[in-house]
Short mmCIF file of C-alpha atoms in Angstrom, two decimals:
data_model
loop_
_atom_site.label_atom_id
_atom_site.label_comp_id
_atom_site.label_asym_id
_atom_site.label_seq_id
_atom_site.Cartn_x
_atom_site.Cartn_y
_atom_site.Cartn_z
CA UNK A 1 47.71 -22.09 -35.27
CA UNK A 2 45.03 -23.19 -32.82
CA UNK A 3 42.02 -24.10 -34.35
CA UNK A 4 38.48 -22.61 -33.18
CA UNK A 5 35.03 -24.51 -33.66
CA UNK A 6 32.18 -23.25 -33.82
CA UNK A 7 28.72 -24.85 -31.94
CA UNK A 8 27.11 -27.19 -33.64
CA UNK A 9 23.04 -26.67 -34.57
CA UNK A 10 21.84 -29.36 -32.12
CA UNK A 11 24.42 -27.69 -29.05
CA UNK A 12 22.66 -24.67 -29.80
CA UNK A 13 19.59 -26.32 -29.27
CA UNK A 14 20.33 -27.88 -25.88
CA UNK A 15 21.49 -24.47 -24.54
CA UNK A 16 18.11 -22.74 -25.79
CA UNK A 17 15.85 -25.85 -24.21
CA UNK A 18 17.96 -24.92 -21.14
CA UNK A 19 17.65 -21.50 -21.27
CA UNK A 20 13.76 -21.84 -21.50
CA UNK A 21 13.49 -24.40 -18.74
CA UNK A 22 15.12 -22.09 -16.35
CA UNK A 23 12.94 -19.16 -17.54
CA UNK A 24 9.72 -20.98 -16.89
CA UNK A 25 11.00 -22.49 -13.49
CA UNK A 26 11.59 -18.54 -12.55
CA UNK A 27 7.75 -17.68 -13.97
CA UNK A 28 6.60 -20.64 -12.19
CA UNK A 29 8.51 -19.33 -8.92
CA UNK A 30 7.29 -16.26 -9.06
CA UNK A 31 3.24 -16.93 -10.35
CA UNK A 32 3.42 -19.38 -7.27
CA UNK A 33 4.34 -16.73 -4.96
CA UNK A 34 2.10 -14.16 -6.52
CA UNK A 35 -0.74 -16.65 -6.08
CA UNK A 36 0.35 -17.37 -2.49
CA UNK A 37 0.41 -13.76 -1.38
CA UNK A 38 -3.09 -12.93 -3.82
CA UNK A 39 -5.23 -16.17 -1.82
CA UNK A 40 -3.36 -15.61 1.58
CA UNK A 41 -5.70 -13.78 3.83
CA UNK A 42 -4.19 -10.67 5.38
CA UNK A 43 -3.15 -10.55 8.53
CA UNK A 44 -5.56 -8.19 10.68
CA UNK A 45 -4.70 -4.62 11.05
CA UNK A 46 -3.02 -3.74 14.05
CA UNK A 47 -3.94 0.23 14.83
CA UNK A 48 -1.00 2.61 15.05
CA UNK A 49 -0.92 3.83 18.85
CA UNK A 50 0.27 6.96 20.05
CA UNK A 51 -1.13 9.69 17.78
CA UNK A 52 -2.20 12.74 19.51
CA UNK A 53 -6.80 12.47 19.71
CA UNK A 54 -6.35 16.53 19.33
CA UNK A 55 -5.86 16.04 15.39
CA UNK A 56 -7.27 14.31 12.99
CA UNK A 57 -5.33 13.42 9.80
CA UNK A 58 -7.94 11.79 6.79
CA UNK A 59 -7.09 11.47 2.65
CA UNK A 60 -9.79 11.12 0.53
CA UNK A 61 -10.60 9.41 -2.84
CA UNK A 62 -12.93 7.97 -4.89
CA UNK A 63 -13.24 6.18 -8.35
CA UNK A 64 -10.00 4.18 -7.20
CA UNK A 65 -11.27 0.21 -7.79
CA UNK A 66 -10.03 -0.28 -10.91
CA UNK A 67 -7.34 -2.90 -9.72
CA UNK A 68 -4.91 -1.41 -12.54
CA UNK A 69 -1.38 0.38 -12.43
CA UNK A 70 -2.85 3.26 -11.96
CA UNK A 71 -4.80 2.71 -8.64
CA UNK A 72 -1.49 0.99 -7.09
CA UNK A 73 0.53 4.13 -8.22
CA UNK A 74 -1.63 6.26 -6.28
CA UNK A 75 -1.87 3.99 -3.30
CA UNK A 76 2.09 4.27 -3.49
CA UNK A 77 1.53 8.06 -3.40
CA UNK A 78 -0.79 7.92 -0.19
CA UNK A 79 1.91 6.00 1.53
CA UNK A 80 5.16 8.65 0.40
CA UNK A 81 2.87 11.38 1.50
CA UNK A 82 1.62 9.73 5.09
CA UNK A 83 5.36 9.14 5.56
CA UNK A 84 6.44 12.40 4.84
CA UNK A 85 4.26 14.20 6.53
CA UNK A 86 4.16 11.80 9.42
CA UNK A 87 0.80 11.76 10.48
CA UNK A 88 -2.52 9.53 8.49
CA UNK A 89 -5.25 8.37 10.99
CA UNK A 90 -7.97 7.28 8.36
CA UNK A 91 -8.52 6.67 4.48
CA UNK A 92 -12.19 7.53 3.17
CA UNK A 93 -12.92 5.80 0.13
CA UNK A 94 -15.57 7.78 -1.81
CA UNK A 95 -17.32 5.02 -4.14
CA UNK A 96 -16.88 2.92 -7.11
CA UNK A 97 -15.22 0.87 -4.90
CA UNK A 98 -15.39 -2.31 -7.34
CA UNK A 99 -15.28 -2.00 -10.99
CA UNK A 100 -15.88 -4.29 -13.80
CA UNK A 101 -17.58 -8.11 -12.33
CA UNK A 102 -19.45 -7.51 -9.28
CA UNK A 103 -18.29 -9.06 -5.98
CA UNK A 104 -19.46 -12.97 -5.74
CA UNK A 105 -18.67 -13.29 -1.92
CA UNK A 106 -15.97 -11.68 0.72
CA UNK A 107 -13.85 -14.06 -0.47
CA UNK A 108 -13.61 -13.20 -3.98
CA UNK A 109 -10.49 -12.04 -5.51
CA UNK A 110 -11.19 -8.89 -6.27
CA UNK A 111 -10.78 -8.11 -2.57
CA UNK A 112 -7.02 -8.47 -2.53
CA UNK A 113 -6.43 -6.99 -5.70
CA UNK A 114 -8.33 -3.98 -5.47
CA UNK A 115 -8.10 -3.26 -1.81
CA UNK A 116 -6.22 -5.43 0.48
CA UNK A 117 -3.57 -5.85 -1.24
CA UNK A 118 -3.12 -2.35 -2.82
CA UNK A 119 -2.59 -0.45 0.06
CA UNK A 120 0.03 -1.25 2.34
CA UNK A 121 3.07 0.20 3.96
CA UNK A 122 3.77 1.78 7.50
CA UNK A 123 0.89 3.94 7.77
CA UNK A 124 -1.76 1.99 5.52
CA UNK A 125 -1.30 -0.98 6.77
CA UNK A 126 -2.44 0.32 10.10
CA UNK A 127 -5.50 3.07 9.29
CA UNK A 128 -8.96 2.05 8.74
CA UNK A 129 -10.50 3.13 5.65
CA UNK A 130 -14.18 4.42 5.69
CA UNK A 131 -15.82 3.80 2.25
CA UNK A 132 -19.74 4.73 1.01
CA UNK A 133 -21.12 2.94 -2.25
CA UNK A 134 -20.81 3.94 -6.18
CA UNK A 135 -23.17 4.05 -8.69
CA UNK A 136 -20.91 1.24 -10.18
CA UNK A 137 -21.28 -0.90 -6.48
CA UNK A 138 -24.61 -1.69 -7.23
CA UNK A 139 -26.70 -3.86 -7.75
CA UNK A 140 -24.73 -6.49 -6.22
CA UNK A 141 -21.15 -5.32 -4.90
CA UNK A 142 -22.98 -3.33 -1.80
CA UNK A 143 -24.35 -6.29 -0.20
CA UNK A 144 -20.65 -7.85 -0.57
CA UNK A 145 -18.85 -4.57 0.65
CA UNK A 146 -21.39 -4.25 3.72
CA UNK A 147 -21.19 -7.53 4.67
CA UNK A 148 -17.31 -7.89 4.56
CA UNK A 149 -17.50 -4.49 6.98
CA UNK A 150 -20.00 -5.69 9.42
CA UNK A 151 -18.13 -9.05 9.58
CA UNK A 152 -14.58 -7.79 9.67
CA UNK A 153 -12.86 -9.98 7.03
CA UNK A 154 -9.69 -9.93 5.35
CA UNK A 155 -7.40 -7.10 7.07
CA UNK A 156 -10.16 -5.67 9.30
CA UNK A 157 -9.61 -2.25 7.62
CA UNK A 158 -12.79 -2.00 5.79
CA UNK A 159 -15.27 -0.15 7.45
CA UNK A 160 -19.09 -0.34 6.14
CA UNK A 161 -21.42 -0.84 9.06
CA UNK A 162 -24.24 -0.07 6.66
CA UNK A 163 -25.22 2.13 3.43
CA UNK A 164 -25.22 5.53 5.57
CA UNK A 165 -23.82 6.03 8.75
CA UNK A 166 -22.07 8.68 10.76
CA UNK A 167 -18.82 8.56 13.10
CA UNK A 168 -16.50 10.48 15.34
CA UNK A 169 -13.28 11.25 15.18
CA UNK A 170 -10.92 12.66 17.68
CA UNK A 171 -11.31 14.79 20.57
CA UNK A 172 -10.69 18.51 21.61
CA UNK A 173 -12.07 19.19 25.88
CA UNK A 174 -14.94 16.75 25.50
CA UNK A 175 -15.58 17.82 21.81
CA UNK A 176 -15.41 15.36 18.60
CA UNK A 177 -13.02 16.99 16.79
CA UNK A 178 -14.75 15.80 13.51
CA UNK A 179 -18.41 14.61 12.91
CA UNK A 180 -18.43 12.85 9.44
CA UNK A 181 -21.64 11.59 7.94
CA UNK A 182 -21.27 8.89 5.19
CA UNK A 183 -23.98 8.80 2.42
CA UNK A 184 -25.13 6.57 -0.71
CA UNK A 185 -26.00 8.19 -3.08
CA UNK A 186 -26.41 5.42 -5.25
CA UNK A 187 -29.69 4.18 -3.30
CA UNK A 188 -32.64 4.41 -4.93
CA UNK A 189 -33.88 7.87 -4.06
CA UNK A 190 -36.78 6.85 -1.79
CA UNK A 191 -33.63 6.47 0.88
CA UNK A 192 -32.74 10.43 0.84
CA UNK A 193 -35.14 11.38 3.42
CA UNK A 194 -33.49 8.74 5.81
CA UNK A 195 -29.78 10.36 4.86
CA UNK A 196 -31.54 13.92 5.28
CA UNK A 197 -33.07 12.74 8.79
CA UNK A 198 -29.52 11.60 9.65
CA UNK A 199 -27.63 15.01 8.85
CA UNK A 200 -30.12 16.33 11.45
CA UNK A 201 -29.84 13.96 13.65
CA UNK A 202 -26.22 14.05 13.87
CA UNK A 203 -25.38 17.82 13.81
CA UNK A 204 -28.36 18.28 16.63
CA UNK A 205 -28.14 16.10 18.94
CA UNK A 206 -27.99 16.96 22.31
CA UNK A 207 -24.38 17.04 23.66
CA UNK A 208 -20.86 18.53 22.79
CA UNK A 209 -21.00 19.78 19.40
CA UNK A 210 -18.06 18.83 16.84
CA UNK A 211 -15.48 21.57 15.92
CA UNK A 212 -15.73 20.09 12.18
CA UNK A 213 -18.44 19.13 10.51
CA UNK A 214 -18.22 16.52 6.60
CA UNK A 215 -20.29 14.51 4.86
CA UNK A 216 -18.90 12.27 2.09
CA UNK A 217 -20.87 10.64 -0.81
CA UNK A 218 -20.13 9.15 -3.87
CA UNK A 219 -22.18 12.32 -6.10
CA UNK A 220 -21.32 15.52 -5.93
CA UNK A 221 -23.85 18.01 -4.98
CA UNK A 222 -22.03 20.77 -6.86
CA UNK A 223 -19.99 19.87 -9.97
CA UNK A 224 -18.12 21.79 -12.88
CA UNK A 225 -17.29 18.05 -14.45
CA UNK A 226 -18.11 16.38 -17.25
CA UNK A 227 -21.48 14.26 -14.85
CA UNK A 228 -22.73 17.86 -14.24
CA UNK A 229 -25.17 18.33 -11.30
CA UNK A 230 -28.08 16.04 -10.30
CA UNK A 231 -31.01 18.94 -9.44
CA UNK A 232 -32.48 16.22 -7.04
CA UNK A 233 -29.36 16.69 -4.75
CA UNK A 234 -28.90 19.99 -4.81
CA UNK A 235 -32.79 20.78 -4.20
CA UNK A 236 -33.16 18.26 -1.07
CA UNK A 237 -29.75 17.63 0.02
CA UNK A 238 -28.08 21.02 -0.44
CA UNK A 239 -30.89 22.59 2.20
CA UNK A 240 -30.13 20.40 4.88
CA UNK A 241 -26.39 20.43 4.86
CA UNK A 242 -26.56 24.51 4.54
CA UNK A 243 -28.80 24.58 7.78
CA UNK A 244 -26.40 22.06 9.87
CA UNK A 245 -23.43 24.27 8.71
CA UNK A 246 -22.03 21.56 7.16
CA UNK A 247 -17.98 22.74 6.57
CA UNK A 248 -17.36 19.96 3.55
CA UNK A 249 -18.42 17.83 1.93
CA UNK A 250 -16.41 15.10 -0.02
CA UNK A 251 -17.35 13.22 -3.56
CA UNK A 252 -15.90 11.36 -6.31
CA UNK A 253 -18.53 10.03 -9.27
CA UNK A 254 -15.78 12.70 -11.57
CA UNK A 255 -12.58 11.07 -12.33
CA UNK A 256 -10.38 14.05 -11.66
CA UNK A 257 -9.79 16.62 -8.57
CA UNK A 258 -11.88 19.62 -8.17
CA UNK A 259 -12.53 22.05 -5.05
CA UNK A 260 -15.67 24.57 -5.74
CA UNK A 261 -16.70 27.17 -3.48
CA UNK A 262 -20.04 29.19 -3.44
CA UNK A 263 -21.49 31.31 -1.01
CA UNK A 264 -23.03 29.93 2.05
CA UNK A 265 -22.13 26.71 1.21
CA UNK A 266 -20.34 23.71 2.33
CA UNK A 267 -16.68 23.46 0.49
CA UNK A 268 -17.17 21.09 -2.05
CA UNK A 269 -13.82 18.91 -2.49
CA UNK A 270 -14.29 16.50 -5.37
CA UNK A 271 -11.73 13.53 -5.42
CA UNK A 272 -12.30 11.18 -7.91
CA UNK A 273 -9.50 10.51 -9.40
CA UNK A 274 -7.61 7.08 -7.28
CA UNK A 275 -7.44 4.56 -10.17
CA UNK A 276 -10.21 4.53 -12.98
CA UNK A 277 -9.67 6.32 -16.64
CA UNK A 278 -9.35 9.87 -15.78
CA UNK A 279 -12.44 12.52 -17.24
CA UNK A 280 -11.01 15.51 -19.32
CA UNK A 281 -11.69 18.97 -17.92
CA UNK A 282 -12.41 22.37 -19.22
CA UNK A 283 -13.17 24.68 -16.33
CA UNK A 284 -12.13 27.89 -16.28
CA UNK A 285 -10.26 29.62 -13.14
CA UNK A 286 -13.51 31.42 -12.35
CA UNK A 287 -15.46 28.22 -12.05
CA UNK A 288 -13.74 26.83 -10.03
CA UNK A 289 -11.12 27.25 -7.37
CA UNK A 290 -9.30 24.09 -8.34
CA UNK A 291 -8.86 21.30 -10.97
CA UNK A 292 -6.85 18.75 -12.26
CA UNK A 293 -6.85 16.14 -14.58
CA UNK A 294 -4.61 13.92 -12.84
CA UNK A 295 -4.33 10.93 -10.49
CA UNK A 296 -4.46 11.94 -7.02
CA UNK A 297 -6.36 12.23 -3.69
CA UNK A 298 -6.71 14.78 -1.01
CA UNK A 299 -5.83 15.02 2.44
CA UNK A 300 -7.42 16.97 5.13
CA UNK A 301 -5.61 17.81 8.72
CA UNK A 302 -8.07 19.05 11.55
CA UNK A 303 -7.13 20.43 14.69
CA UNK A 304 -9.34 23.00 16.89
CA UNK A 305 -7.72 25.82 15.60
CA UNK A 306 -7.54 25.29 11.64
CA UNK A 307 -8.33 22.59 8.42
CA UNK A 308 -5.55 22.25 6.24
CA UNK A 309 -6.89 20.95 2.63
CA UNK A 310 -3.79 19.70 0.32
CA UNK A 311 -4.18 17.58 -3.76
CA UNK A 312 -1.63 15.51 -4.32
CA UNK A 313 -0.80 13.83 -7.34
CA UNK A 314 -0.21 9.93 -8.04
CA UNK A 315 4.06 10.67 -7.42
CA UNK A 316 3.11 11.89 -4.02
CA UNK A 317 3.61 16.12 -5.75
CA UNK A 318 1.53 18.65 -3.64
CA UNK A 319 -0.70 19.81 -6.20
CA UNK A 320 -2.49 22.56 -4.32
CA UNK A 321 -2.33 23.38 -0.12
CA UNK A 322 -5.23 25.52 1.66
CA UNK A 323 -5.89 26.65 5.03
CA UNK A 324 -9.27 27.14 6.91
CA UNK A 325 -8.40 29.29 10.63
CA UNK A 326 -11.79 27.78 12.77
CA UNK A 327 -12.35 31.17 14.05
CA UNK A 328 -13.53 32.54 10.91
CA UNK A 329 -16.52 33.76 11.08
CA UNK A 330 -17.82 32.62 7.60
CA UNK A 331 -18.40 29.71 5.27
CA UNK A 332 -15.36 28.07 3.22
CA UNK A 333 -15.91 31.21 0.65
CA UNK A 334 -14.01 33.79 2.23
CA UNK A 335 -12.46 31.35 5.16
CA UNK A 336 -10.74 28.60 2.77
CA UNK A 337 -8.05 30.18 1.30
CA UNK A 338 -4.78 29.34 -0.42
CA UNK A 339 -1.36 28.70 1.36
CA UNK A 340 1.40 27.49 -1.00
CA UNK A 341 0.66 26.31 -4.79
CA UNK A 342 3.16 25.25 -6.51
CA UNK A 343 4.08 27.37 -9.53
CA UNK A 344 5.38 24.77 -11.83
CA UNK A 345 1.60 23.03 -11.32
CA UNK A 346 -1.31 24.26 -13.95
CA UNK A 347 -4.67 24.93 -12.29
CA UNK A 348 -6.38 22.37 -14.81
CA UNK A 349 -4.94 20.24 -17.77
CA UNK A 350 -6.85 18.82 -20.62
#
């Protein structure tokens, strides 16, 4: 009979030191690389060429600067659904841009983990993203996020020429096919007049007039969420967006998805749910014509004859889909109206 032995206690040994030497060589392999890729400076963003100036392709989200699973899941989602749908010519980025320890320079680290390094693929690699300021951007963060705009660092895709600013967007016979003011909110409030002066001075200028007309901010001017509405907004800045026939206007500041719609009045598309703890919700169906308390963003797709406005969710789902036909002759009550919802999607979750 052939006789079997059994390991001795200090073979055992060996093979466990080994075991753990190779495990930490692999950690140390890969923390190396990690650290490599997280202090490497992107290479600059190289703009995809080709896409038709007649349309306009844009998602939108705010709240998203968390650096946590959560954000990179959704930036994941932005990149299935650009794919999919084949067309993305711009991200706006609708505040809170930087949470928890402010910015120290545009070389701090938070840059590549909340930003640069987040969102990446085919199409956002190559799309500028347009961002305003959050309440949680100041005090400090906004001089940082400006400055690493005006001076084009890291991937080049960051685009903050100042605190408020407005720019074009593609082209229809000598028309900009969208006119998008960007706001801050966040400002102390002896800066609205200047914002209000620019609304006016952007939607009345002399020249071709756009075919679609946004303003972003980080605050919502009209809000079923948990912030409520500031009256401050809606009695100064609700006038002059009414008067230059504003079509919508995108926010975050709530950590979920909403799209209200009153009377006379811009649609208000609330998209704050790209990466921070999400805020409950308990709107009805009558308050609102949307909401969800779920990762996401939304994309809009312009052309001269229509806006489609679609929520997705952080898998890259199509949460909700609208359409807004340019030749109708009201506001988004009564012009933006539902094309396909999903029916295995609720309206709102808790």
């Amino acid at each position: 009979m052939k006789r079997t032995t059994t390991p001795s206690l200090s073979a055992k040994r060996l093979v466990l030191r080994r075991i753990v030497r190779c495990a930490g060589i692999a950690i140390a392999i890969l923390l190396a690389g990690g650290g490599y890729w997280l202090y490497t400076p992107p290479s600059p963003f190289v703009p995809l060429s080709g896409l038709e100036p007649s349309a306009v392709s844009m998602i939108a989200l705010g709240d998203q600067g968390s650096g946590n699973m959560q954000q990179w899941r959704v930036g994941q989602a932005m990149e299935q659904v650009a794919a999919r749908e084949g067309r993305l010519d711009m991200v706006v980025l609708l505040g809170d841009n930087f949470y928890g320890k402010a910015l120290t320079s545009t070389h701090d680290l938070s840059w590549q983990i909340k930003f640069e390094r987040v969102y990446w693929g085919h199409w956002l690699s190559h799309v500028p993203f347009y961002a305003v300021l959050g309440n949680h951007d100041y005090p400090v963060s906004q001089k940082v996020e400006i400055e690493y705009g005006q001076q084009q660092k890291g991937s080049g895709r960051w685009q903050m020429p100042m605190n408020f600013y407005t720019k074009d967007f593609g082209n229809v016979d000598g028309r900009p096919l969208v006119r998008m003011v960007f706001l801050d909110t966040s400002a102390p409030r002896e800066s609205l007049q200047q914002q209000i002066d620019l609304i006016d001075q952007a939607f009345q200028a002399p020249g071709p007039a756009p075919v679609w007309r946004i303003a972003a901010s980080h605050h919502p001017v009209r809000n079923e969420g948990e912030h409520g509405e500031e009256s401050d907004l809606i009695a100064r800045l609700l006038p002059v967006l009414q008067r230059n026939k504003v079509d919508v206007f995108l926010s975050g500041h709530n950590h979920n998805q909403q799209l209200l719609l009153r009377a006379g009045e811009p649609a208000w598309v609330i998209s704050g749910a790209g990466g921070q703890k999400l805020d409950n919700l308990s709107i009805s169906p009558e308050q609102s014509t949307f909401a969800a308390s779920r990762a996401g963003f939304a994309k809009l797709d312009f052309n001269a004859d229509q806006l489609r406005l679609a929520y997705y969710n952080d898998r890259g789902d199509l949460e909700s889909d609208y359409r807004w036909a340019r030749n109708c002759p009201w506001m988004a009550k009564g012009c933006l109206l539902p094309d396909v919802v999903p029916q295995n999607i609720a309206q709102s979750e808790h």
